[in-house]
mmCIF file with all atom_site columns, C-alpha atoms in Angstrom:
data_model
loop_
_atom_site.group_PDB
_atom_site.id
_atom_site.type_symbol
_atom_site.label_atom_id
_atom_site.label_alt_id
_atom_site.label_comp_id
_atom_site.label_asym_id
_atom_site.label_entity_id
_atom_site.label_seq_id
_atom_site.pdbx_PDB_ins_code
_atom_site.Cartn_x
_atom_site.Cartn_y
_atom_site.Cartn_z
_atom_site.occupancy
_atom_site.B_iso_or_equiv
_atom_site.pdbx_formal_charge
_atom_site.auth_seq_id
_atom_site.auth_comp_id
_atom_site.auth_asym_id
_atom_site.auth_atom_id
_atom_site.pdbx_PDB_model_num
ATOM 1   C CA . ASP O 1 1   ? 0.000   0.000  0.000  1.00 63.00 ? 1   ASP O CA 1
ATOM 2   C CA . ALA O 1 2   ? 1.121   3.532  -0.744 1.00 62.00 ? 2   ALA O CA 1
ATOM 3   C CA . MET O 1 3   ? 2.018   5.253  2.454  1.00 92.00 ? 3   MET O CA 1
ATOM 4   C CA . VAL O 1 4   ? 4.155   7.567  4.536  1.00 95.00 ? 4   VAL O CA 1
ATOM 5   C CA . ILE O 1 5   ? 6.747   5.785  6.650  1.00 95.00 ? 5   ILE O CA 1
ATOM 6   C CA . GLN O 1 6   ? 8.649   7.249  9.556  1.00 96.00 ? 6   GLN O CA 1
ATOM 7   C CA . ASN O 1 7   ? 11.665  5.702  11.181 1.00 91.00 ? 7   ASN O CA 1
ATOM 8   C CA . PRO O 1 8   ? 12.281  5.141  13.935 1.00 92.00 ? 8   PRO O CA 1
ATOM 9   C CA . ARG O 1 9   ? 8.939   5.247  15.740 1.00 93.00 ? 9   ARG O CA 1
ATOM 10  C CA . TYR O 1 10  ? 10.685  5.999  19.011 1.00 95.00 ? 10  TYR O CA 1
ATOM 11  C CA . GLN O 1 11  ? 14.003  7.793  19.351 1.00 96.00 ? 11  GLN O CA 1
ATOM 12  C CA . VAL O 1 12  ? 15.925  8.500  22.510 1.00 96.00 ? 12  VAL O CA 1
ATOM 13  C CA . THR O 1 13  ? 18.839  10.903 22.435 1.00 95.00 ? 13  THR O CA 1
ATOM 14  C CA . GLN O 1 14  ? 20.975  12.755 24.910 1.00 96.00 ? 14  GLN O CA 1
ATOM 15  C CA . PHE O 1 15  ? 20.935  16.460 25.506 1.00 96.00 ? 15  PHE O CA 1
ATOM 16  C CA . GLY O 1 16  ? 23.044  18.098 22.811 1.00 96.00 ? 16  GLY O CA 1
ATOM 17  C CA . LYS O 1 17  ? 23.610  14.923 20.778 1.00 97.00 ? 17  LYS O CA 1
ATOM 18  C CA . PRO O 1 18  ? 22.596  15.326 17.122 1.00 96.00 ? 18  PRO O CA 1
ATOM 19  C CA . VAL O 1 19  ? 19.724  13.186 15.938 1.00 97.00 ? 19  VAL O CA 1
ATOM 20  C CA . THR O 1 20  ? 18.175  12.493 12.538 1.00 97.00 ? 20  THR O CA 1
ATOM 21  C CA . LEU O 1 21  ? 14.616  11.436 11.899 1.00 97.00 ? 21  LEU O CA 1
ATOM 22  C CA . SER O 1 22  ? 13.613  9.835  8.630  1.00 97.00 ? 22  SER O CA 1
ATOM 23  C CA . CYS O 1 23  ? 10.524  9.972  6.461  1.00 97.00 ? 23  CYS O CA 1
ATOM 24  C CA . SER O 1 24  ? 9.826   8.174  3.227  1.00 97.00 ? 24  SER O CA 1
ATOM 25  C CA . GLN O 1 25  ? 6.818   8.046  0.953  1.00 96.00 ? 25  GLN O CA 1
ATOM 26  C CA . THR O 1 26  ? 5.553   5.813  -1.803 1.00 94.00 ? 26  THR O CA 1
ATOM 27  C CA . LEU O 1 27  ? 2.898   8.297  -2.896 1.00 91.00 ? 27  LEU O CA 1
ATOM 28  C CA . ASN O 1 28  ? 5.179   10.277 -5.220 1.00 92.00 ? 28  ASN O CA 1
ATOM 29  C CA . HIS O 1 29  ? 3.875   13.546 -3.808 1.00 92.00 ? 29  HIS O CA 1
ATOM 30  C CA . ASN O 1 30  ? 5.579   16.843 -4.588 1.00 91.00 ? 30  ASN O CA 1
ATOM 31  C CA . VAL O 1 31  ? 5.319   18.290 -1.114 1.00 92.00 ? 31  VAL O CA 1
ATOM 32  C CA . MET O 1 32  ? 6.749   16.937 2.122  1.00 94.00 ? 32  MET O CA 1
ATOM 33  C CA . TYR O 1 33  ? 6.294   18.481 5.553  1.00 94.00 ? 33  TYR O CA 1
ATOM 34  C CA . TRP O 1 34  ? 7.740   18.220 9.022  1.00 96.00 ? 34  TRP O CA 1
ATOM 35  C CA . TYR O 1 35  ? 5.636   19.059 12.049 1.00 95.00 ? 35  TYR O CA 1
ATOM 36  C CA . GLN O 1 36  ? 6.425   19.140 15.739 1.00 96.00 ? 36  GLN O CA 1
ATOM 37  C CA . GLN O 1 37  ? 3.626   18.154 18.084 1.00 93.00 ? 37  GLN O CA 1
ATOM 38  C CA . LYS O 1 38  ? 3.920   18.494 21.827 1.00 93.00 ? 38  LYS O CA 1
ATOM 39  C CA . SER O 1 39  ? 1.578   16.832 24.245 1.00 87.00 ? 39  SER O CA 1
ATOM 40  C CA . SER O 1 40  ? -2.041  17.977 23.938 1.00 83.00 ? 40  SER O CA 1
ATOM 41  C CA . GLN O 1 41  ? -1.133  20.563 21.315 1.00 88.00 ? 41  GLN O CA 1
ATOM 42  C CA . ALA O 1 42  ? -1.786  20.983 17.625 1.00 89.00 ? 42  ALA O CA 1
ATOM 43  C CA . PRO O 1 43  ? 0.930   20.042 15.162 1.00 91.00 ? 43  PRO O CA 1
ATOM 44  C CA . LYS O 1 44  ? 3.241   22.955 14.473 1.00 92.00 ? 44  LYS O CA 1
ATOM 45  C CA . LEU O 1 45  ? 4.700   23.232 10.999 1.00 91.00 ? 45  LEU O CA 1
ATOM 46  C CA . LEU O 1 46  ? 8.500   23.422 10.996 1.00 94.00 ? 46  LEU O CA 1
ATOM 47  C CA . PHE O 1 47  ? 9.149   23.486 7.242  1.00 91.00 ? 47  PHE O CA 1
ATOM 48  C CA . HIS O 1 48  ? 8.098   21.974 3.973  1.00 91.00 ? 48  HIS O CA 1
ATOM 49  C CA . TYR O 1 49  ? 9.594   21.081 0.619  1.00 93.00 ? 49  TYR O CA 1
ATOM 50  C CA . TYR O 1 50  ? 7.839   21.724 -2.641 1.00 91.00 ? 50  TYR O CA 1
ATOM 51  C CA . ASP O 1 51  ? 9.908   19.404 -4.806 1.00 91.00 ? 51  ASP O CA 1
ATOM 52  C CA . LYS O 1 52  ? 13.403  20.659 -3.963 1.00 92.00 ? 52  LYS O CA 1
ATOM 53  C CA . ASP O 1 53  ? 12.252  24.107 -2.941 1.00 91.00 ? 53  ASP O CA 1
ATOM 54  C CA . PHE O 1 54  ? 12.729  24.449 0.818  1.00 92.00 ? 54  PHE O CA 1
ATOM 55  C CA . ASN O 1 55  ? 10.276  26.590 2.819  1.00 90.00 ? 55  ASN O CA 1
ATOM 56  C CA . ASN O 1 56  ? 11.148  27.353 6.396  1.00 90.00 ? 56  ASN O CA 1
ATOM 57  C CA . GLU O 1 57  ? 8.614   28.700 8.874  1.00 88.00 ? 57  GLU O CA 1
ATOM 58  C CA . ALA O 1 58  ? 9.735   31.985 10.355 1.00 87.00 ? 58  ALA O CA 1
ATOM 59  C CA . ASP O 1 59  ? 9.704   30.736 13.938 1.00 90.00 ? 59  ASP O CA 1
ATOM 60  C CA . THR O 1 60  ? 11.457  27.408 13.337 1.00 94.00 ? 60  THR O CA 1
ATOM 61  C CA . PRO O 1 61  ? 14.654  27.388 15.420 1.00 94.00 ? 61  PRO O CA 1
ATOM 62  C CA . ASP O 1 62  ? 17.981  27.178 13.590 1.00 94.00 ? 62  ASP O CA 1
ATOM 63  C CA . ASN O 1 63  ? 18.618  24.007 15.541 1.00 95.00 ? 63  ASN O CA 1
ATOM 64  C CA . PHE O 1 64  ? 16.262  22.239 13.131 1.00 97.00 ? 64  PHE O CA 1
ATOM 65  C CA . GLN O 1 65  ? 17.416  21.439 9.626  1.00 96.00 ? 65  GLN O CA 1
ATOM 66  C CA . SER O 1 66  ? 16.010  19.318 6.846  1.00 96.00 ? 66  SER O CA 1
ATOM 67  C CA . ARG O 1 67  ? 17.207  17.512 3.761  1.00 96.00 ? 67  ARG O CA 1
ATOM 68  C CA . ARG O 1 68  ? 15.312  16.057 0.847  1.00 96.00 ? 68  ARG O CA 1
ATOM 69  C CA . PRO O 1 69  ? 17.733  14.093 -1.326 1.00 96.00 ? 69  PRO O CA 1
ATOM 70  C CA . ASN O 1 70  ? 15.012  12.800 -3.644 1.00 95.00 ? 70  ASN O CA 1
ATOM 71  C CA . THR O 1 71  ? 11.228  12.721 -4.037 1.00 94.00 ? 71  THR O CA 1
ATOM 72  C CA . SER O 1 72  ? 10.797  9.768  -1.719 1.00 96.00 ? 72  SER O CA 1
ATOM 73  C CA . PHE O 1 73  ? 12.875  10.736 1.301  1.00 96.00 ? 73  PHE O CA 1
ATOM 74  C CA . CYS O 1 74  ? 13.027  13.629 3.692  1.00 97.00 ? 74  CYS O CA 1
ATOM 75  C CA . PHE O 1 75  ? 15.110  13.954 6.853  1.00 97.00 ? 75  PHE O CA 1
ATOM 76  C CA . LEU O 1 76  ? 14.810  16.093 9.943  1.00 97.00 ? 76  LEU O CA 1
ATOM 77  C CA . ASP O 1 77  ? 18.099  16.898 11.656 1.00 97.00 ? 77  ASP O CA 1
ATOM 78  C CA . ILE O 1 78  ? 18.171  18.305 15.152 1.00 97.00 ? 78  ILE O CA 1
ATOM 79  C CA . ARG O 1 79  ? 21.690  19.570 15.644 1.00 96.00 ? 79  ARG O CA 1
ATOM 80  C CA . SER O 1 80  ? 21.740  20.007 19.418 1.00 96.00 ? 80  SER O CA 1
ATOM 81  C CA . PRO O 1 81  ? 18.551  18.691 20.996 1.00 97.00 ? 81  PRO O CA 1
ATOM 82  C CA . GLY O 1 82  ? 17.364  20.367 24.145 1.00 96.00 ? 82  GLY O CA 1
ATOM 83  C CA . LEU O 1 83  ? 14.838  19.132 26.656 1.00 96.00 ? 83  LEU O CA 1
ATOM 84  C CA . GLY O 1 84  ? 12.258  21.361 25.020 1.00 95.00 ? 84  GLY O CA 1
ATOM 85  C CA . ASP O 1 85  ? 12.613  19.488 21.747 1.00 97.00 ? 85  ASP O CA 1
ATOM 86  C CA . ALA O 1 86  ? 11.085  16.337 23.173 1.00 97.00 ? 86  ALA O CA 1
ATOM 87  C CA . ALA O 1 87  ? 7.940   15.854 21.141 1.00 96.00 ? 87  ALA O CA 1
ATOM 88  C CA . MET O 1 88  ? 6.226   13.820 18.474 1.00 95.00 ? 88  MET O CA 1
ATOM 89  C CA . TYR O 1 89  ? 7.554   14.633 15.027 1.00 97.00 ? 89  TYR O CA 1
ATOM 90  C CA . LEU O 1 90  ? 5.140   14.108 12.192 1.00 95.00 ? 90  LEU O CA 1
ATOM 91  C CA . CYS O 1 91  ? 5.963   13.851 8.526  1.00 96.00 ? 91  CYS O CA 1
ATOM 92  C CA . ALA O 1 92  ? 3.294   14.491 5.923  1.00 94.00 ? 92  ALA O CA 1
ATOM 93  C CA . THR O 1 93  ? 3.118   14.479 2.145  1.00 94.00 ? 93  THR O CA 1
ATOM 94  C CA . SER O 1 94  ? 0.792   16.122 -0.306 1.00 90.00 ? 94  SER O CA 1
ATOM 95  C CA . PRO O 1 95  ? 0.209   16.656 -3.973 1.00 86.00 ? 95  PRO O CA 1
ATOM 96  C CA . ALA O 1 96  ? 0.320   20.403 -4.499 1.00 73.00 ? 96  ALA O CA 1
ATOM 97  C CA . GLN O 1 97  ? -2.582  22.265 -2.891 1.00 71.00 ? 97  GLN O CA 1
ATOM 98  C CA . ASP O 1 98  ? -4.283  19.151 -1.706 1.00 77.00 ? 98  ASP O CA 1
ATOM 99  C CA . THR O 1 99  ? -4.771  16.843 1.224  1.00 86.00 ? 99  THR O CA 1
ATOM 100 C CA . GLN O 1 100 ? -1.844  16.080 3.521  1.00 90.00 ? 100 GLN O CA 1
ATOM 101 C CA . TYR O 1 101 ? -1.196  12.454 4.364  1.00 92.00 ? 101 TYR O CA 1
ATOM 102 C CA . PHE O 1 102 ? 0.547   11.834 7.640  1.00 94.00 ? 102 PHE O CA 1
ATOM 103 C CA . GLY O 1 103 ? 2.961   9.215  8.805  1.00 94.00 ? 103 GLY O CA 1
ATOM 104 C CA . PRO O 1 104 ? 2.639   7.584  12.232 1.00 93.00 ? 104 PRO O CA 1
ATOM 105 C CA . GLY O 1 105 ? 5.160   9.936  13.809 1.00 94.00 ? 105 GLY O CA 1
ATOM 106 C CA . THR O 1 106 ? 8.434   9.586  15.692 1.00 96.00 ? 106 THR O CA 1
ATOM 107 C CA . ARG O 1 107 ? 8.363   10.123 19.423 1.00 95.00 ? 107 ARG O CA 1
ATOM 108 C CA . LEU O 1 108 ? 11.591  11.853 20.470 1.00 97.00 ? 108 LEU O CA 1
ATOM 109 C CA . THR O 1 109 ? 12.806  11.674 24.042 1.00 97.00 ? 109 THR O CA 1
ATOM 110 C CA . VAL O 1 110 ? 15.725  13.853 25.159 1.00 97.00 ? 110 VAL O CA 1
ATOM 111 C CA . LEU O 1 111 ? 17.576  12.755 28.280 1.00 95.00 ? 111 LEU O CA 1
ATOM 112 C CA . ALA X 2 1   ? -3.515  36.149 9.118  1.00 68.00 ? 1   ALA X CA 1
ATOM 113 C CA . GLN X 2 2   ? -4.936  32.708 8.771  1.00 74.00 ? 2   GLN X CA 1
ATOM 114 C CA . SER X 2 3   ? -6.167  31.009 11.915 1.00 85.00 ? 3   SER X CA 1
ATOM 115 C CA . VAL X 2 4   ? -8.345  28.158 13.034 1.00 92.00 ? 4   VAL X CA 1
ATOM 116 C CA . THR X 2 5   ? -10.328 28.084 16.253 1.00 94.00 ? 5   THR X CA 1
ATOM 117 C CA . GLN X 2 6   ? -11.747 25.032 17.922 1.00 96.00 ? 6   GLN X CA 1
ATOM 118 C CA . PRO X 2 7   ? -13.646 26.460 20.879 1.00 95.00 ? 7   PRO X CA 1
ATOM 119 C CA . ASP X 2 8   ? -14.164 23.171 22.686 1.00 95.00 ? 8   ASP X CA 1
ATOM 120 C CA . ILE X 2 9   ? -11.019 21.758 24.245 1.00 95.00 ? 9   ILE X CA 1
ATOM 121 C CA . HIS X 2 10  ? -12.750 18.663 25.537 1.00 96.00 ? 10  HIS X CA 1
ATOM 122 C CA . ILE X 2 11  ? -16.149 17.087 24.890 1.00 97.00 ? 11  ILE X CA 1
ATOM 123 C CA . THR X 2 12  ? -17.755 14.091 26.569 1.00 97.00 ? 12  THR X CA 1
ATOM 124 C CA . VAL X 2 13  ? -20.676 12.292 24.969 1.00 97.00 ? 13  VAL X CA 1
ATOM 125 C CA . SER X 2 14  ? -22.519 9.072  25.635 1.00 97.00 ? 14  SER X CA 1
ATOM 126 C CA . GLU X 2 15  ? -22.200 6.236  23.185 1.00 97.00 ? 15  GLU X CA 1
ATOM 127 C CA . GLY X 2 16  ? -25.019 6.460  20.662 1.00 97.00 ? 16  GLY X CA 1
ATOM 128 C CA . ALA X 2 17  ? -25.509 10.177 21.158 1.00 98.00 ? 17  ALA X CA 1
ATOM 129 C CA . SER X 2 18  ? -24.993 12.705 18.401 1.00 97.00 ? 18  SER X CA 1
ATOM 130 C CA . LEU X 2 19  ? -21.837 14.767 18.151 1.00 97.00 ? 19  LEU X CA 1
ATOM 131 C CA . GLU X 2 20  ? -20.908 18.176 16.820 1.00 98.00 ? 20  GLU X CA 1
ATOM 132 C CA . LEU X 2 21  ? -17.383 19.569 16.971 1.00 98.00 ? 21  LEU X CA 1
ATOM 133 C CA . ARG X 2 22  ? -17.002 23.218 16.162 1.00 98.00 ? 22  ARG X CA 1
ATOM 134 C CA . CYS X 2 23  ? -14.429 24.842 13.926 1.00 97.00 ? 23  CYS X CA 1
ATOM 135 C CA . ASN X 2 24  ? -14.116 28.461 12.873 1.00 96.00 ? 24  ASN X CA 1
ATOM 136 C CA . TYR X 2 25  ? -11.500 29.803 10.530 1.00 92.00 ? 25  TYR X CA 1
ATOM 137 C CA . SER X 2 26  ? -10.131 33.123 9.483  1.00 88.00 ? 26  SER X CA 1
ATOM 138 C CA . TYR X 2 27  ? -8.923  33.384 5.909  1.00 80.00 ? 27  TYR X CA 1
ATOM 139 C CA . GLY X 2 28  ? -9.402  35.972 3.187  1.00 72.00 ? 28  GLY X CA 1
ATOM 140 C CA . ALA X 2 29  ? -10.180 33.655 0.307  1.00 75.00 ? 29  ALA X CA 1
ATOM 141 C CA . THR X 2 30  ? -12.058 30.390 0.076  1.00 74.00 ? 30  THR X CA 1
ATOM 142 C CA . PRO X 2 31  ? -9.972  27.969 2.071  1.00 82.00 ? 31  PRO X CA 1
ATOM 143 C CA . TYR X 2 32  ? -9.367  24.306 1.770  1.00 88.00 ? 32  TYR X CA 1
ATOM 144 C CA . LEU X 2 33  ? -10.845 22.787 4.942  1.00 92.00 ? 33  LEU X CA 1
ATOM 145 C CA . PHE X 2 34  ? -10.041 19.497 6.599  1.00 94.00 ? 34  PHE X CA 1
ATOM 146 C CA . TRP X 2 35  ? -10.874 17.429 9.622  1.00 97.00 ? 35  TRP X CA 1
ATOM 147 C CA . TYR X 2 36  ? -8.318  14.961 10.945 1.00 96.00 ? 36  TYR X CA 1
ATOM 148 C CA . VAL X 2 37  ? -8.521  12.472 13.795 1.00 96.00 ? 37  VAL X CA 1
ATOM 149 C CA . GLN X 2 38  ? -5.604  11.367 15.940 1.00 94.00 ? 38  GLN X CA 1
ATOM 150 C CA . SER X 2 39  ? -5.555  8.417  18.289 1.00 91.00 ? 39  SER X CA 1
ATOM 151 C CA . PRO X 2 40  ? -3.006  8.445  21.127 1.00 86.00 ? 40  PRO X CA 1
ATOM 152 C CA . GLY X 2 41  ? 0.551   7.994  19.898 1.00 82.00 ? 41  GLY X CA 1
ATOM 153 C CA . GLN X 2 42  ? -0.520  7.901  16.258 1.00 85.00 ? 42  GLN X CA 1
ATOM 154 C CA . GLY X 2 43  ? -0.348  10.127 13.222 1.00 88.00 ? 43  GLY X CA 1
ATOM 155 C CA . LEU X 2 44  ? -3.278  12.079 11.843 1.00 92.00 ? 44  LEU X CA 1
ATOM 156 C CA . GLN X 2 45  ? -5.917  10.406 9.718  1.00 94.00 ? 45  GLN X CA 1
ATOM 157 C CA . LEU X 2 46  ? -8.039  12.384 7.279  1.00 94.00 ? 46  LEU X CA 1
ATOM 158 C CA . LEU X 2 47  ? -11.760 12.238 8.023  1.00 97.00 ? 47  LEU X CA 1
ATOM 159 C CA . LEU X 2 48  ? -12.993 14.551 5.288  1.00 96.00 ? 48  LEU X CA 1
ATOM 160 C CA . LYS X 2 49  ? -12.190 17.648 3.292  1.00 93.00 ? 49  LYS X CA 1
ATOM 161 C CA . TYR X 2 50  ? -13.876 20.546 1.542  1.00 92.00 ? 50  TYR X CA 1
ATOM 162 C CA . PHE X 2 51  ? -12.428 22.286 -1.481 1.00 88.00 ? 51  PHE X CA 1
ATOM 163 C CA . SER X 2 52  ? -15.507 23.534 -3.350 1.00 86.00 ? 52  SER X CA 1
ATOM 164 C CA . GLY X 2 53  ? -18.986 22.509 -4.441 1.00 88.00 ? 53  GLY X CA 1
ATOM 165 C CA . ASP X 2 54  ? -21.523 20.924 -2.144 1.00 90.00 ? 54  ASP X CA 1
ATOM 166 C CA . THR X 2 55  ? -21.108 22.471 1.280  1.00 92.00 ? 55  THR X CA 1
ATOM 167 C CA . LEU X 2 56  ? -22.089 19.278 3.076  1.00 96.00 ? 56  LEU X CA 1
ATOM 168 C CA . VAL X 2 57  ? -19.294 16.760 2.783  1.00 96.00 ? 57  VAL X CA 1
ATOM 169 C CA . GLN X 2 58  ? -19.282 13.139 3.808  1.00 97.00 ? 58  GLN X CA 1
ATOM 170 C CA . GLY X 2 59  ? -16.270 11.455 5.276  1.00 96.00 ? 59  GLY X CA 1
ATOM 171 C CA . ILE X 2 60  ? -15.138 8.170  6.657  1.00 95.00 ? 60  ILE X CA 1
ATOM 172 C CA . LYS X 2 61  ? -16.471 6.480  9.780  1.00 95.00 ? 61  LYS X CA 1
ATOM 173 C CA . GLY X 2 62  ? -19.895 8.104  9.374  1.00 96.00 ? 62  GLY X CA 1
ATOM 174 C CA . PHE X 2 63  ? -18.679 11.680 9.857  1.00 97.00 ? 63  PHE X CA 1
ATOM 175 C CA . GLU X 2 64  ? -19.892 14.679 7.909  1.00 98.00 ? 64  GLU X CA 1
ATOM 176 C CA . ALA X 2 65  ? -19.128 18.382 7.967  1.00 98.00 ? 65  ALA X CA 1
ATOM 177 C CA . GLU X 2 66  ? -20.835 21.481 6.682  1.00 96.00 ? 66  GLU X CA 1
ATOM 178 C CA . PHE X 2 67  ? -19.060 24.522 5.293  1.00 94.00 ? 67  PHE X CA 1
ATOM 179 C CA . LYS X 2 68  ? -20.857 27.769 6.123  1.00 94.00 ? 68  LYS X CA 1
ATOM 180 C CA . ARG X 2 69  ? -19.148 30.702 4.499  1.00 91.00 ? 69  ARG X CA 1
ATOM 181 C CA . SER X 2 70  ? -21.319 33.284 6.263  1.00 91.00 ? 70  SER X CA 1
ATOM 182 C CA . GLN X 2 71  ? -20.243 31.930 9.642  1.00 93.00 ? 71  GLN X CA 1
ATOM 183 C CA . SER X 2 72  ? -16.673 31.003 8.657  1.00 93.00 ? 72  SER X CA 1
ATOM 184 C CA . SER X 2 73  ? -17.375 27.604 10.106 1.00 95.00 ? 73  SER X CA 1
ATOM 185 C CA . PHE X 2 74  ? -16.741 23.995 9.228  1.00 96.00 ? 74  PHE X CA 1
ATOM 186 C CA . ASN X 2 75  ? -18.354 21.932 11.976 1.00 98.00 ? 75  ASN X CA 1
ATOM 187 C CA . LEU X 2 76  ? -17.971 18.187 12.175 1.00 98.00 ? 76  LEU X CA 1
ATOM 188 C CA . ARG X 2 77  ? -20.956 15.994 12.973 1.00 98.00 ? 77  ARG X CA 1
ATOM 189 C CA . LYS X 2 78  ? -21.809 12.392 13.587 1.00 98.00 ? 78  LYS X CA 1
ATOM 190 C CA . PRO X 2 79  ? -25.352 11.189 14.299 1.00 97.00 ? 79  PRO X CA 1
ATOM 191 C CA . SER X 2 80  ? -24.396 8.317  16.597 1.00 97.00 ? 80  SER X CA 1
ATOM 192 C CA . VAL X 2 81  ? -21.039 8.114  18.343 1.00 97.00 ? 81  VAL X CA 1
ATOM 193 C CA . HIS X 2 82  ? -19.227 4.836  18.913 1.00 96.00 ? 82  HIS X CA 1
ATOM 194 C CA . TRP X 2 83  ? -16.758 4.160  21.733 1.00 95.00 ? 83  TRP X CA 1
ATOM 195 C CA . SER X 2 84  ? -14.013 3.821  19.121 1.00 95.00 ? 84  SER X CA 1
ATOM 196 C CA . ASP X 2 85  ? -14.512 7.480  18.145 1.00 97.00 ? 85  ASP X CA 1
ATOM 197 C CA . ALA X 2 86  ? -12.739 8.609  21.304 1.00 96.00 ? 86  ALA X CA 1
ATOM 198 C CA . ALA X 2 87  ? -9.705  10.526 20.036 1.00 96.00 ? 87  ALA X CA 1
ATOM 199 C CA . GLU X 2 88  ? -8.345  14.002 19.342 1.00 96.00 ? 88  GLU X CA 1
ATOM 200 C CA . TYR X 2 89  ? -9.939  15.867 16.456 1.00 97.00 ? 89  TYR X CA 1
ATOM 201 C CA . PHE X 2 90  ? -8.189  18.620 14.530 1.00 96.00 ? 90  PHE X CA 1
ATOM 202 C CA . CYS X 2 91  ? -9.652  21.075 12.093 1.00 96.00 ? 91  CYS X CA 1
ATOM 203 C CA . ALA X 2 92  ? -7.233  22.509 9.548  1.00 93.00 ? 92  ALA X CA 1
ATOM 204 C CA . VAL X 2 93  ? -7.160  25.145 6.847  1.00 90.00 ? 93  VAL X CA 1
ATOM 205 C CA . GLY X 2 94  ? -5.009  24.806 3.763  1.00 84.00 ? 94  GLY X CA 1
ATOM 206 C CA . ALA X 2 95  ? -3.824  28.234 2.764  1.00 72.00 ? 95  ALA X CA 1
ATOM 207 C CA . GLY X 2 96  ? -0.708  30.244 1.993  1.00 59.00 ? 96  GLY X CA 1
ATOM 208 C CA . ASN X 2 97  ? 0.588   31.483 -1.321 1.00 56.00 ? 97  ASN X CA 1
ATOM 209 C CA . THR X 2 98  ? 0.843   28.018 -2.773 1.00 56.00 ? 98  THR X CA 1
ATOM 210 C CA . GLY X 2 99  ? -2.031  26.481 -0.818 1.00 55.00 ? 99  GLY X CA 1
ATOM 211 C CA . ASN X 2 100 ? 0.458   24.116 0.710  1.00 66.00 ? 100 ASN X CA 1
ATOM 212 C CA . GLN X 2 101 ? 0.535   25.451 4.251  1.00 75.00 ? 101 GLN X CA 1
ATOM 213 C CA . PHE X 2 102 ? -1.777  23.985 6.831  1.00 81.00 ? 102 PHE X CA 1
ATOM 214 C CA . TYR X 2 103 ? -2.997  25.817 9.877  1.00 86.00 ? 103 TYR X CA 1
ATOM 215 C CA . PHE X 2 104 ? -4.336  23.562 12.567 1.00 91.00 ? 104 PHE X CA 1
ATOM 216 C CA . GLY X 2 105 ? -6.760  24.303 15.342 1.00 93.00 ? 105 GLY X CA 1
ATOM 217 C CA . THR X 2 106 ? -5.751  23.372 18.866 1.00 92.00 ? 106 THR X CA 1
ATOM 218 C CA . GLY X 2 107 ? -7.856  20.234 18.766 1.00 95.00 ? 107 GLY X CA 1
ATOM 219 C CA . THR X 2 108 ? -10.871 18.849 20.575 1.00 97.00 ? 108 THR X CA 1
ATOM 220 C CA . SER X 2 109 ? -10.473 15.795 22.761 1.00 96.00 ? 109 SER X CA 1
ATOM 221 C CA . LEU X 2 110 ? -13.488 13.489 22.599 1.00 97.00 ? 110 LEU X CA 1
ATOM 222 C CA . THR X 2 111 ? -14.377 11.118 25.411 1.00 97.00 ? 111 THR X CA 1
ATOM 223 C CA . VAL X 2 112 ? -17.135 8.579  24.868 1.00 97.00 ? 112 VAL X CA 1
ATOM 224 C CA . ILE X 2 113 ? -18.846 7.102  27.902 1.00 96.00 ? 113 ILE X CA 1
ATOM 225 C CA . PRO X 2 114 ? -20.802 3.846  27.817 1.00 90.00 ? 114 PRO X CA 1
#
């Protein structure tokens, strides 16, 4: 089945230790998104790619970076995780100007 | 600026009762409107969407929503709630220059009691 896959589902890292979260899609969608969702809050958009065009939200910290090497894959890099970065990270994909399809998320714990 | 308001943080209903979750949006043009459901520890699943046309849209799991331009609302309804409907519900607006940015409401948590 076509889908959005996130690996790992659970990630534990240490304070300040870089971590990379992965997202892949079999939907061949142009647009890929990364969201941060903290407990009992709405997802907060960090950035999105329209094909290779990177769009950063104004309030996304510099600590968060992203790479999209090809249509299928997108990575979220957290360069120096702080305790406040512990959250669920959601990847989504979309054809342009259409529905977003979400992956199951990666739960990040920072020790 | 675009925004989405879900006035009800938490709703409790009895199984079999009807349900309405409220959503109001602020956007200059006709928005794309969505309802998503999220179970604990899971990603978001699309329930239904409105882009244009018939203002009453049907979704999965027996849900429907009605777009009312005059009220800037897109309320979600279900005539008879099942225990498995207990989850977090998010309303979202697709907007931005390319239509690719989503703005989510803060969510409504639904509890279903037997």
